[in-house]
Every structure is written in C-alpha cells, then in structure tokens.
PDB file of C-alpha atoms and ligand atoms in Angstrom:
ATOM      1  CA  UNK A   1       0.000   0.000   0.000  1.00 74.00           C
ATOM      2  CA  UNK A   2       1.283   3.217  -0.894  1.00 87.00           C
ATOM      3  CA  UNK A   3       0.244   5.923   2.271  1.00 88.00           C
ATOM      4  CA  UNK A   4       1.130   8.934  -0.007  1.00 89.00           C
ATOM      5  CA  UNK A   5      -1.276   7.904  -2.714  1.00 91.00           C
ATOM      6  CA  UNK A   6      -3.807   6.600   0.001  1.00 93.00           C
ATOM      7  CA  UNK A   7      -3.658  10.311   1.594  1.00 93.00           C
ATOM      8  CA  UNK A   8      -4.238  12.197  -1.350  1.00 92.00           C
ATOM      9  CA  UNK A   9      -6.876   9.661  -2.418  1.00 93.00           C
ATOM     10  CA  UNK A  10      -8.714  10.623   0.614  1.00 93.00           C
ATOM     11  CA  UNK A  11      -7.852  14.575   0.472  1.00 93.00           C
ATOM     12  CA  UNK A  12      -9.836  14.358  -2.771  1.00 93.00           C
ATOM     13  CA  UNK A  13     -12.674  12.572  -1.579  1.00 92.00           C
ATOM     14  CA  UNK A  14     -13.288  15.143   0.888  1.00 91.00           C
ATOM     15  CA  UNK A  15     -13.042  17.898  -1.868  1.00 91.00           C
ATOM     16  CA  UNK A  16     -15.207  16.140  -3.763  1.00 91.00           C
ATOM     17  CA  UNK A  17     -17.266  15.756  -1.246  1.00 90.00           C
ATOM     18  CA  UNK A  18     -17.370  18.579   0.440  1.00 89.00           C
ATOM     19  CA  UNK A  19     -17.661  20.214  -3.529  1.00 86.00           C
ATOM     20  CA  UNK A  20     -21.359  18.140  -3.995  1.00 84.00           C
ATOM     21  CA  UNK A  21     -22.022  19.557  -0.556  1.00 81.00           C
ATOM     22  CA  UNK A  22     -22.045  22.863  -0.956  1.00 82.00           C
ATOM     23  CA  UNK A  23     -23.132  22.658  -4.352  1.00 79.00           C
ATOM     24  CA  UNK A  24     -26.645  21.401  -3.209  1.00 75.00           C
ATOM     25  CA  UNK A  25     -26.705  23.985  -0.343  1.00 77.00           C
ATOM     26  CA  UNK A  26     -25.986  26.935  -2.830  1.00 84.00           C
ATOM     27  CA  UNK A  27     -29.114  24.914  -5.362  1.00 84.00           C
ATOM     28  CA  UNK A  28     -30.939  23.523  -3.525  1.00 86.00           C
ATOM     29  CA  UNK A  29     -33.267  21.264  -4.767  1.00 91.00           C
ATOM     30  CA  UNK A  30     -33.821  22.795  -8.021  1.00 94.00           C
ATOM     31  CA  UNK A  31     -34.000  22.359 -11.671  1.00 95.00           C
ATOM     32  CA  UNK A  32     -34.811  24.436 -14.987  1.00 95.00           C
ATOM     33  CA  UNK A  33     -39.491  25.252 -15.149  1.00 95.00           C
ATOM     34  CA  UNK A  34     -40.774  25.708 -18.435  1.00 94.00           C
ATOM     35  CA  UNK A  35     -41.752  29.651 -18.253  1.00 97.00           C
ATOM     36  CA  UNK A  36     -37.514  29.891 -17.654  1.00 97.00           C
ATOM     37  CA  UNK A  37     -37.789  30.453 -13.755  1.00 98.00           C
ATOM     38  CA  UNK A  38     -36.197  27.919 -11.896  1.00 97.00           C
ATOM     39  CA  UNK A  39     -38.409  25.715 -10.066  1.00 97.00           C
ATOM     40  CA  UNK A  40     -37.997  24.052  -6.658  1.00 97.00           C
ATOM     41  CA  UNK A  41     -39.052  20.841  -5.842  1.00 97.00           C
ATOM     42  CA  UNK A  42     -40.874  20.426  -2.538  1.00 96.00           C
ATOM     43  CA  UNK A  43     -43.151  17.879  -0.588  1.00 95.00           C
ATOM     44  CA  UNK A  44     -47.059  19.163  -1.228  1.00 96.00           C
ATOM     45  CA  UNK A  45     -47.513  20.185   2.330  1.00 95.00           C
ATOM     46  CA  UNK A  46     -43.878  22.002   2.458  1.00 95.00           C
ATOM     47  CA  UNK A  47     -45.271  24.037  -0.448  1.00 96.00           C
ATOM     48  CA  UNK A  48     -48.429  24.859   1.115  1.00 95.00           C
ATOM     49  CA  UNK A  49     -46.654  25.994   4.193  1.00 94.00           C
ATOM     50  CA  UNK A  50     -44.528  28.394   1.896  1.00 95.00           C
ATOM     51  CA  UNK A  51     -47.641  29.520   0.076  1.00 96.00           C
ATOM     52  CA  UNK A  52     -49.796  30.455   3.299  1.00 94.00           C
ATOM     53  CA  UNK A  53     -46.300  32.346   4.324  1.00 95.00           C
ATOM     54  CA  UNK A  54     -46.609  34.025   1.065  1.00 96.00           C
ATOM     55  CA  UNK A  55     -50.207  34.649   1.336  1.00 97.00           C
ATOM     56  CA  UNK A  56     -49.357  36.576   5.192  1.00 96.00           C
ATOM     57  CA  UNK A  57     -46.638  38.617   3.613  1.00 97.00           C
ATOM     58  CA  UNK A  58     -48.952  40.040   1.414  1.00 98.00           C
ATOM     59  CA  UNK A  59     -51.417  40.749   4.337  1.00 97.00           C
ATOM     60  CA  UNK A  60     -48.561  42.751   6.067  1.00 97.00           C
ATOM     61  CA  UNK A  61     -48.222  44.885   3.355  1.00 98.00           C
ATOM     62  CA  UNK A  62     -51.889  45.060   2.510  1.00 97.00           C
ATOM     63  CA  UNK A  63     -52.257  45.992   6.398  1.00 96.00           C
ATOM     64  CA  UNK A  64     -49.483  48.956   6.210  1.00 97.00           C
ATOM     65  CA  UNK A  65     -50.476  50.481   2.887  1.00 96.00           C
ATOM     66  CA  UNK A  66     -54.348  50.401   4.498  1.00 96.00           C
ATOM     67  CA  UNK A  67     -53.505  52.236   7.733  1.00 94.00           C
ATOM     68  CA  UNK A  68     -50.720  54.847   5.530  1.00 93.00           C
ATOM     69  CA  UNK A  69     -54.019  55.410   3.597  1.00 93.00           C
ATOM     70  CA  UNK A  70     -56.319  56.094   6.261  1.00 93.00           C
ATOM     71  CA  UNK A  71     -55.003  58.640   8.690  1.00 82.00           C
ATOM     72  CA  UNK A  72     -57.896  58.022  11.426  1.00 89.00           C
ATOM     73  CA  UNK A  73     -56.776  54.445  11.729  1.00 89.00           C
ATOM     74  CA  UNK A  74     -53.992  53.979  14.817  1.00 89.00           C
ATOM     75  CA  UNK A  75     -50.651  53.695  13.516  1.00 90.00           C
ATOM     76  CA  UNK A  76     -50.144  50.411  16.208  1.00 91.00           C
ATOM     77  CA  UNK A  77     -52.041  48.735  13.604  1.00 93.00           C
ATOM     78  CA  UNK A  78     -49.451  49.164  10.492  1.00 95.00           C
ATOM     79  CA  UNK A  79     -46.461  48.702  13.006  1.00 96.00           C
ATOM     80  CA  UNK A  80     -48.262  45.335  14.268  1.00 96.00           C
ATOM     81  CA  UNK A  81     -49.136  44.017  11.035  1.00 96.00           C
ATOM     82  CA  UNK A  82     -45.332  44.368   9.482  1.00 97.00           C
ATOM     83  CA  UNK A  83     -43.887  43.129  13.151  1.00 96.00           C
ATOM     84  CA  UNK A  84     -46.245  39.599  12.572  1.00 95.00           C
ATOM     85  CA  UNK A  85     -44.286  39.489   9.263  1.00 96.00           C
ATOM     86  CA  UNK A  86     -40.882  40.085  10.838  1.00 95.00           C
ATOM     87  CA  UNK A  87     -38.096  37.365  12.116  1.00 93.00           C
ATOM     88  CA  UNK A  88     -40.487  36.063  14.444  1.00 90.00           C
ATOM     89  CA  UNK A  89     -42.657  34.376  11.489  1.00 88.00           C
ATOM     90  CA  UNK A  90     -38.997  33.153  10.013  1.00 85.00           C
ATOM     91  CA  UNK A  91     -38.143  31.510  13.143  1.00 80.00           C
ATOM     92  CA  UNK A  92     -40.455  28.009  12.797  1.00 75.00           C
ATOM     93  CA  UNK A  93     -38.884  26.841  10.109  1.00 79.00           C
ATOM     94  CA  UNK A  94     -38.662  23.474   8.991  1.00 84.00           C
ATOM     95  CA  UNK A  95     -34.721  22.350   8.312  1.00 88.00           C
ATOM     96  CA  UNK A  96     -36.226  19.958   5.664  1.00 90.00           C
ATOM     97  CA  UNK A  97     -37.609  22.915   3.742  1.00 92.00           C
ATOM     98  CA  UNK A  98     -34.732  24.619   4.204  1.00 91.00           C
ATOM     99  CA  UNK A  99     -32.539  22.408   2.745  1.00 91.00           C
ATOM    100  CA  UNK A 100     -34.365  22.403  -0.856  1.00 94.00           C
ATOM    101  CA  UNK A 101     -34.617  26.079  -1.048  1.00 95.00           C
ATOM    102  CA  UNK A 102     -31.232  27.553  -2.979  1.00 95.00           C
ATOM    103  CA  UNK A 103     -29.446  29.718  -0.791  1.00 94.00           C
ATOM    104  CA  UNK A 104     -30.122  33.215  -3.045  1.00 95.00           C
ATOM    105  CA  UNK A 105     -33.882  32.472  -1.813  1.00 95.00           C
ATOM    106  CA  UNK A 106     -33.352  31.933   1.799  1.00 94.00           C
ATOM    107  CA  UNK A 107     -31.169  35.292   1.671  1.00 95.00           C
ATOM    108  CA  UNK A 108     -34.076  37.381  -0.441  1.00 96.00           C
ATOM    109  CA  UNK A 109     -36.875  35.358   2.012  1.00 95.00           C
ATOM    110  CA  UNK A 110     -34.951  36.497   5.278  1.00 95.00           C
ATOM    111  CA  UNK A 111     -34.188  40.259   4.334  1.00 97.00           C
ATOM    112  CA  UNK A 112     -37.907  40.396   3.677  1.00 97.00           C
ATOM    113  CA  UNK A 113     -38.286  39.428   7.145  1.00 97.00           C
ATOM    114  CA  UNK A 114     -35.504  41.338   8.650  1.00 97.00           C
ATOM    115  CA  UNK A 115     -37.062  44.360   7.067  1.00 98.00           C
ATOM    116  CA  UNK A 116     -40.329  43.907   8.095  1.00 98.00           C
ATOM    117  CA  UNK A 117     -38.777  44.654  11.340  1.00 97.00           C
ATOM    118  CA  UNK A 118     -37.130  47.312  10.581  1.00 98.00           C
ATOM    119  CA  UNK A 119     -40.270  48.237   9.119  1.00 98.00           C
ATOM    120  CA  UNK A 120     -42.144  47.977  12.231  1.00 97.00           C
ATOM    121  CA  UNK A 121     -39.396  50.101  14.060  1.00 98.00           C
ATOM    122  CA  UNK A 122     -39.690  52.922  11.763  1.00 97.00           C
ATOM    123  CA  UNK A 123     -43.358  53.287  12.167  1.00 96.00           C
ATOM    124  CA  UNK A 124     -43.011  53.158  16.414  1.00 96.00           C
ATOM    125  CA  UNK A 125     -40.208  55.643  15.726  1.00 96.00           C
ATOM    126  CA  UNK A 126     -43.067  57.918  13.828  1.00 94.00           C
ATOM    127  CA  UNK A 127     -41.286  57.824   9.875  1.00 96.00           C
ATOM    128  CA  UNK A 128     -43.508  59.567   7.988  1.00 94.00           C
ATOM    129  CA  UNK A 129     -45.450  57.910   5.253  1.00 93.00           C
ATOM    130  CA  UNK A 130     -42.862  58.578   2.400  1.00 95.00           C
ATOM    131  CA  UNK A 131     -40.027  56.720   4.421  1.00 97.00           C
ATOM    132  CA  UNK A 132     -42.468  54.011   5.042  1.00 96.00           C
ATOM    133  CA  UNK A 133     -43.168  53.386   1.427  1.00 96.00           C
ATOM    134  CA  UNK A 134     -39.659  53.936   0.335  1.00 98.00           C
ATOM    135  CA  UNK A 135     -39.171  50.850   2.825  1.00 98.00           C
ATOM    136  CA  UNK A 136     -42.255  49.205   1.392  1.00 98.00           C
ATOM    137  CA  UNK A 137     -41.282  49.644  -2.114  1.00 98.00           C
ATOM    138  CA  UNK A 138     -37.396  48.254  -1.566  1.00 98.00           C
ATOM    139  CA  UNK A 139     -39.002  44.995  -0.358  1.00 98.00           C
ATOM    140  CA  UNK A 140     -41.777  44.726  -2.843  1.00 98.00           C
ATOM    141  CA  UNK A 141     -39.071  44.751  -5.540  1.00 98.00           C
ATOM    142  CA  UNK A 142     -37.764  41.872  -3.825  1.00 97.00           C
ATOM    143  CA  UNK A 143     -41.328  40.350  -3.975  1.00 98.00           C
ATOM    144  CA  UNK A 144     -41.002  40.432  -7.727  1.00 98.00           C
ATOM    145  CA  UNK A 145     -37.316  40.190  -8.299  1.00 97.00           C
ATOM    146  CA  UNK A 146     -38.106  36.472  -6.526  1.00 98.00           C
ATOM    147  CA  UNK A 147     -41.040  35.655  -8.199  1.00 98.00           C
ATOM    148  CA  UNK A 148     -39.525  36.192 -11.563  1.00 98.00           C
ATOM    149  CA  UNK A 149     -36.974  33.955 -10.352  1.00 97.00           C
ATOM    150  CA  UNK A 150     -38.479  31.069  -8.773  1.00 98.00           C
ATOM    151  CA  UNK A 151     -41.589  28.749  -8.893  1.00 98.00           C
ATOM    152  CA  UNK A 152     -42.359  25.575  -6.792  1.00 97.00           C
ATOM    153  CA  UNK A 153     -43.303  22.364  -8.045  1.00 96.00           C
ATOM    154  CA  UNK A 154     -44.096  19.397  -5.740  1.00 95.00           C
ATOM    155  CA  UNK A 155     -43.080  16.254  -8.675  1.00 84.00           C
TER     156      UNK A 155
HETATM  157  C1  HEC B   1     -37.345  34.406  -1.730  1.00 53.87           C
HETATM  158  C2  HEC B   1     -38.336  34.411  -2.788  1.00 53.87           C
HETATM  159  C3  HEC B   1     -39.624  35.103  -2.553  1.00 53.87           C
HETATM  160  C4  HEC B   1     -39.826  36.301  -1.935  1.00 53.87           C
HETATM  161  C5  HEC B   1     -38.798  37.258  -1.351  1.00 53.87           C
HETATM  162  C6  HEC B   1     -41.236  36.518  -1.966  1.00 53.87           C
HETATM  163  N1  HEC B   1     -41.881  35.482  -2.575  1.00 53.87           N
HETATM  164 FE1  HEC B   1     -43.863  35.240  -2.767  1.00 53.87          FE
HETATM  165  N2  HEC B   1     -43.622  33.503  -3.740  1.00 53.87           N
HETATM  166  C7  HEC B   1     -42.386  32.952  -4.056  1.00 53.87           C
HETATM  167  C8  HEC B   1     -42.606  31.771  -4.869  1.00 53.87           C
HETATM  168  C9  HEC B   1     -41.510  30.878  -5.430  1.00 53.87           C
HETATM  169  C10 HEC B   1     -43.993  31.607  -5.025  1.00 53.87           C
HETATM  170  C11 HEC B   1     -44.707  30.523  -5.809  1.00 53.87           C
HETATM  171  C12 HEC B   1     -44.752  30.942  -7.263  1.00 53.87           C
HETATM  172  C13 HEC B   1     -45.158  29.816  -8.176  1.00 53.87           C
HETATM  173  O1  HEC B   1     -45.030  28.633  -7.804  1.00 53.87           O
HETATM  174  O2  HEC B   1     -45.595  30.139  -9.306  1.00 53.87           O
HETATM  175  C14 HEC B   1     -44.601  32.713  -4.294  1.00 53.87           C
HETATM  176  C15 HEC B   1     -45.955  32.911  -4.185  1.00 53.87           C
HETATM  177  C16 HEC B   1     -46.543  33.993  -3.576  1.00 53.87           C
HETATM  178  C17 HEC B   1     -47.961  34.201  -3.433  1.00 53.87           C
HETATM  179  C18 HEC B   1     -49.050  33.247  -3.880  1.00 53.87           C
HETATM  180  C19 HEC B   1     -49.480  32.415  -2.692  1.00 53.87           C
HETATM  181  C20 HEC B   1     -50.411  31.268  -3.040  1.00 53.87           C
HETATM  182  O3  HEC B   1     -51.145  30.828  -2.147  1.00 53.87           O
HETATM  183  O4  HEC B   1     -50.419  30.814  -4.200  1.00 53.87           O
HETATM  184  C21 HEC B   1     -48.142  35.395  -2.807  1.00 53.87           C
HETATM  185  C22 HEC B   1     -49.448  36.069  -2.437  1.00 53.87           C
HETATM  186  C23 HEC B   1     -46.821  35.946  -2.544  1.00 53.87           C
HETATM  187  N3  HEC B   1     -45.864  35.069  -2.999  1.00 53.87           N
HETATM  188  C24 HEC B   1     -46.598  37.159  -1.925  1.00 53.87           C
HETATM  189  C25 HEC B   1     -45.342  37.678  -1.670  1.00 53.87           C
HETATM  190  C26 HEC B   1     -45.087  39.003  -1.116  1.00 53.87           C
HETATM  191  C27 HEC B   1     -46.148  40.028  -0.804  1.00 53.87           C
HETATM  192  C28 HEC B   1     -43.752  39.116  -0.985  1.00 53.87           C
HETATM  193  C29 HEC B   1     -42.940  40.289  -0.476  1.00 53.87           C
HETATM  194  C30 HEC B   1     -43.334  40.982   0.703  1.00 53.87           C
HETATM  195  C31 HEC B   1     -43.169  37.877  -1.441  1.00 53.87           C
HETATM  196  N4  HEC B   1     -44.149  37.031  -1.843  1.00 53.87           N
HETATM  197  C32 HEC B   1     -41.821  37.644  -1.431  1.00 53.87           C
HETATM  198  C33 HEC B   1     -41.165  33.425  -3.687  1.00 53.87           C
HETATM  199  C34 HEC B   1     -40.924  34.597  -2.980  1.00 53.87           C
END
C-alpha cells in the first residue's frame, strides 16, 4: 500500500465531497421550469406551508399600505401588522424545507423578514409615510425580483 497515494486519495474525496455539498446547499433542490424560472421541488404540504407564508406577507403589506391610507386608523395597527411578518414568522422553520430552497432564496426570504422589522421600528419611531413606502417599495421589488426567479413544483 502506498500511504502517499492513500492520503491524497482521501484529500480528494473530501473535496469532492465537500464540492457536492455545498453545491446542493448553494441549489438547492432545483431544476430548470418551463416559463424559464427555476423551479424548486418540494413535498405538497412544504409548499403549502410556503404559500400560506406568502399569502401573510402580502397581508402585512396590505395591512401597512391600508392604515398609511387612512389617517384616522392607529398607527399600532401598520407597526403590528409588518412586526407579525418580521423574524419572528422566520423563526419556525422546517430544516427539511430549508434544505431544498437555494441559498439566493433563503437570503431574499430572510431580508424580507428582517425588514419587516425594521419596518415595524420605523413606524413606532413615527417615519412619515414617504419613508415608510420607500421601505415598502425596496421589499416589494424583492417580492417580484423572486417571483420572476423562482416557482415551486411538488413532482
Ligand atoms: C425568496 C423568494 C420570494 C420572496 C422574497 C417573496 N416570494 Fe412570494 N412567492 C415565491 C414563490 C416561489 C412563489 C410561488 C410561485 C409559483 O409557484 O408560481 C410565491 C408565491 C406567492 C404568493 C401566492 C401564494 C399562493 O397561495 O399561491 C403570494 C401572495 C406571494 N408570494 C406574496 C409575496 C409578497 C407580498 C412578498 C414580499 C413581501 C413575497 N411574496 C416575497 C417566492 C418569494
């Protein structure tokens, strides 16, 4: 047995290895759609738990843009509605899910959240309604910029 050739035999399995790793980390699990998005390939009920969190992102910003429109209404209502979309809805996340998702979504998916936050902070702070839909409008670009990007499919 030659130990030299044995060591670098098992130096590149573990770049090979580690290579197909991070490959699937940065993909996730992924492959060309038909309308040229890329489409991600998840269980039916992991989609529908990415849907509904879909669905409540869109209720936060329905709920800001409502209350920015309506001065009577009490501003607690926008701050509360972006806050319910903030890190705290990110933190129940399933590691299975996770894992199929590429990595650019997870990073566009949790600055949505993160700013939500922020969001919320700027309207307890009292921004005034042109800083809150400057804020509104930088993460509604990221609404499209991922929708044009990605699609699920669950076969
Ligand atoms: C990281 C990527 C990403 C971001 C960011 C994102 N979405 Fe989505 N969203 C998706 C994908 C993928 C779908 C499914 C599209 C498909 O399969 O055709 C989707 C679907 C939806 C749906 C449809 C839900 C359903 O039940 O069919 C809504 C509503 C939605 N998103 C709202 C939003 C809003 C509002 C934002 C921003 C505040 C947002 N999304 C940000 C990726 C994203």
């Amino acid at each position: 047995m030659n130990w030299r050739i044995f060591g670098w035999g098992i130096a590149a399995l573990w770049v090979i290895t580690i290579g197909i790793m991070s490959t699937f980390l940065v993909q996730g699990h992924t492959r060309p759609g038909n309308d040229g998005r890329t489409e991600i390939v998840l269980a039916p009920s992991e989609r529908d738990l990415v849907l509904a969190e879909m669905r409540d992102l869109l209720k936060a910003v329905h709920g800001v843009v409502t209350v920015l429109g309506a001065p009577d209404q009490p501003i607690k209502a926008a701050e509360g509605a972006a806050r319910a979309a903030g890190m705290a809805m990110a933190a129940d996340v399933n590691p299975a899910i996770m894992l199929k998702l590429p990595l650019a979504f997870k990073q566009m998916g949790m600055s949505i959240h993160k700013d939500m936050d922020h969001l919320a902070d700027g309207i307890a702070q009292g921004e005034s309604s042109v800083q809150i839909l400057n804020r509104l409008s930088s993460m509604t670009a990221r609404c499209t910029t991922c929708h044009d990007m990605y699609r699920f499919a669950t076969k």
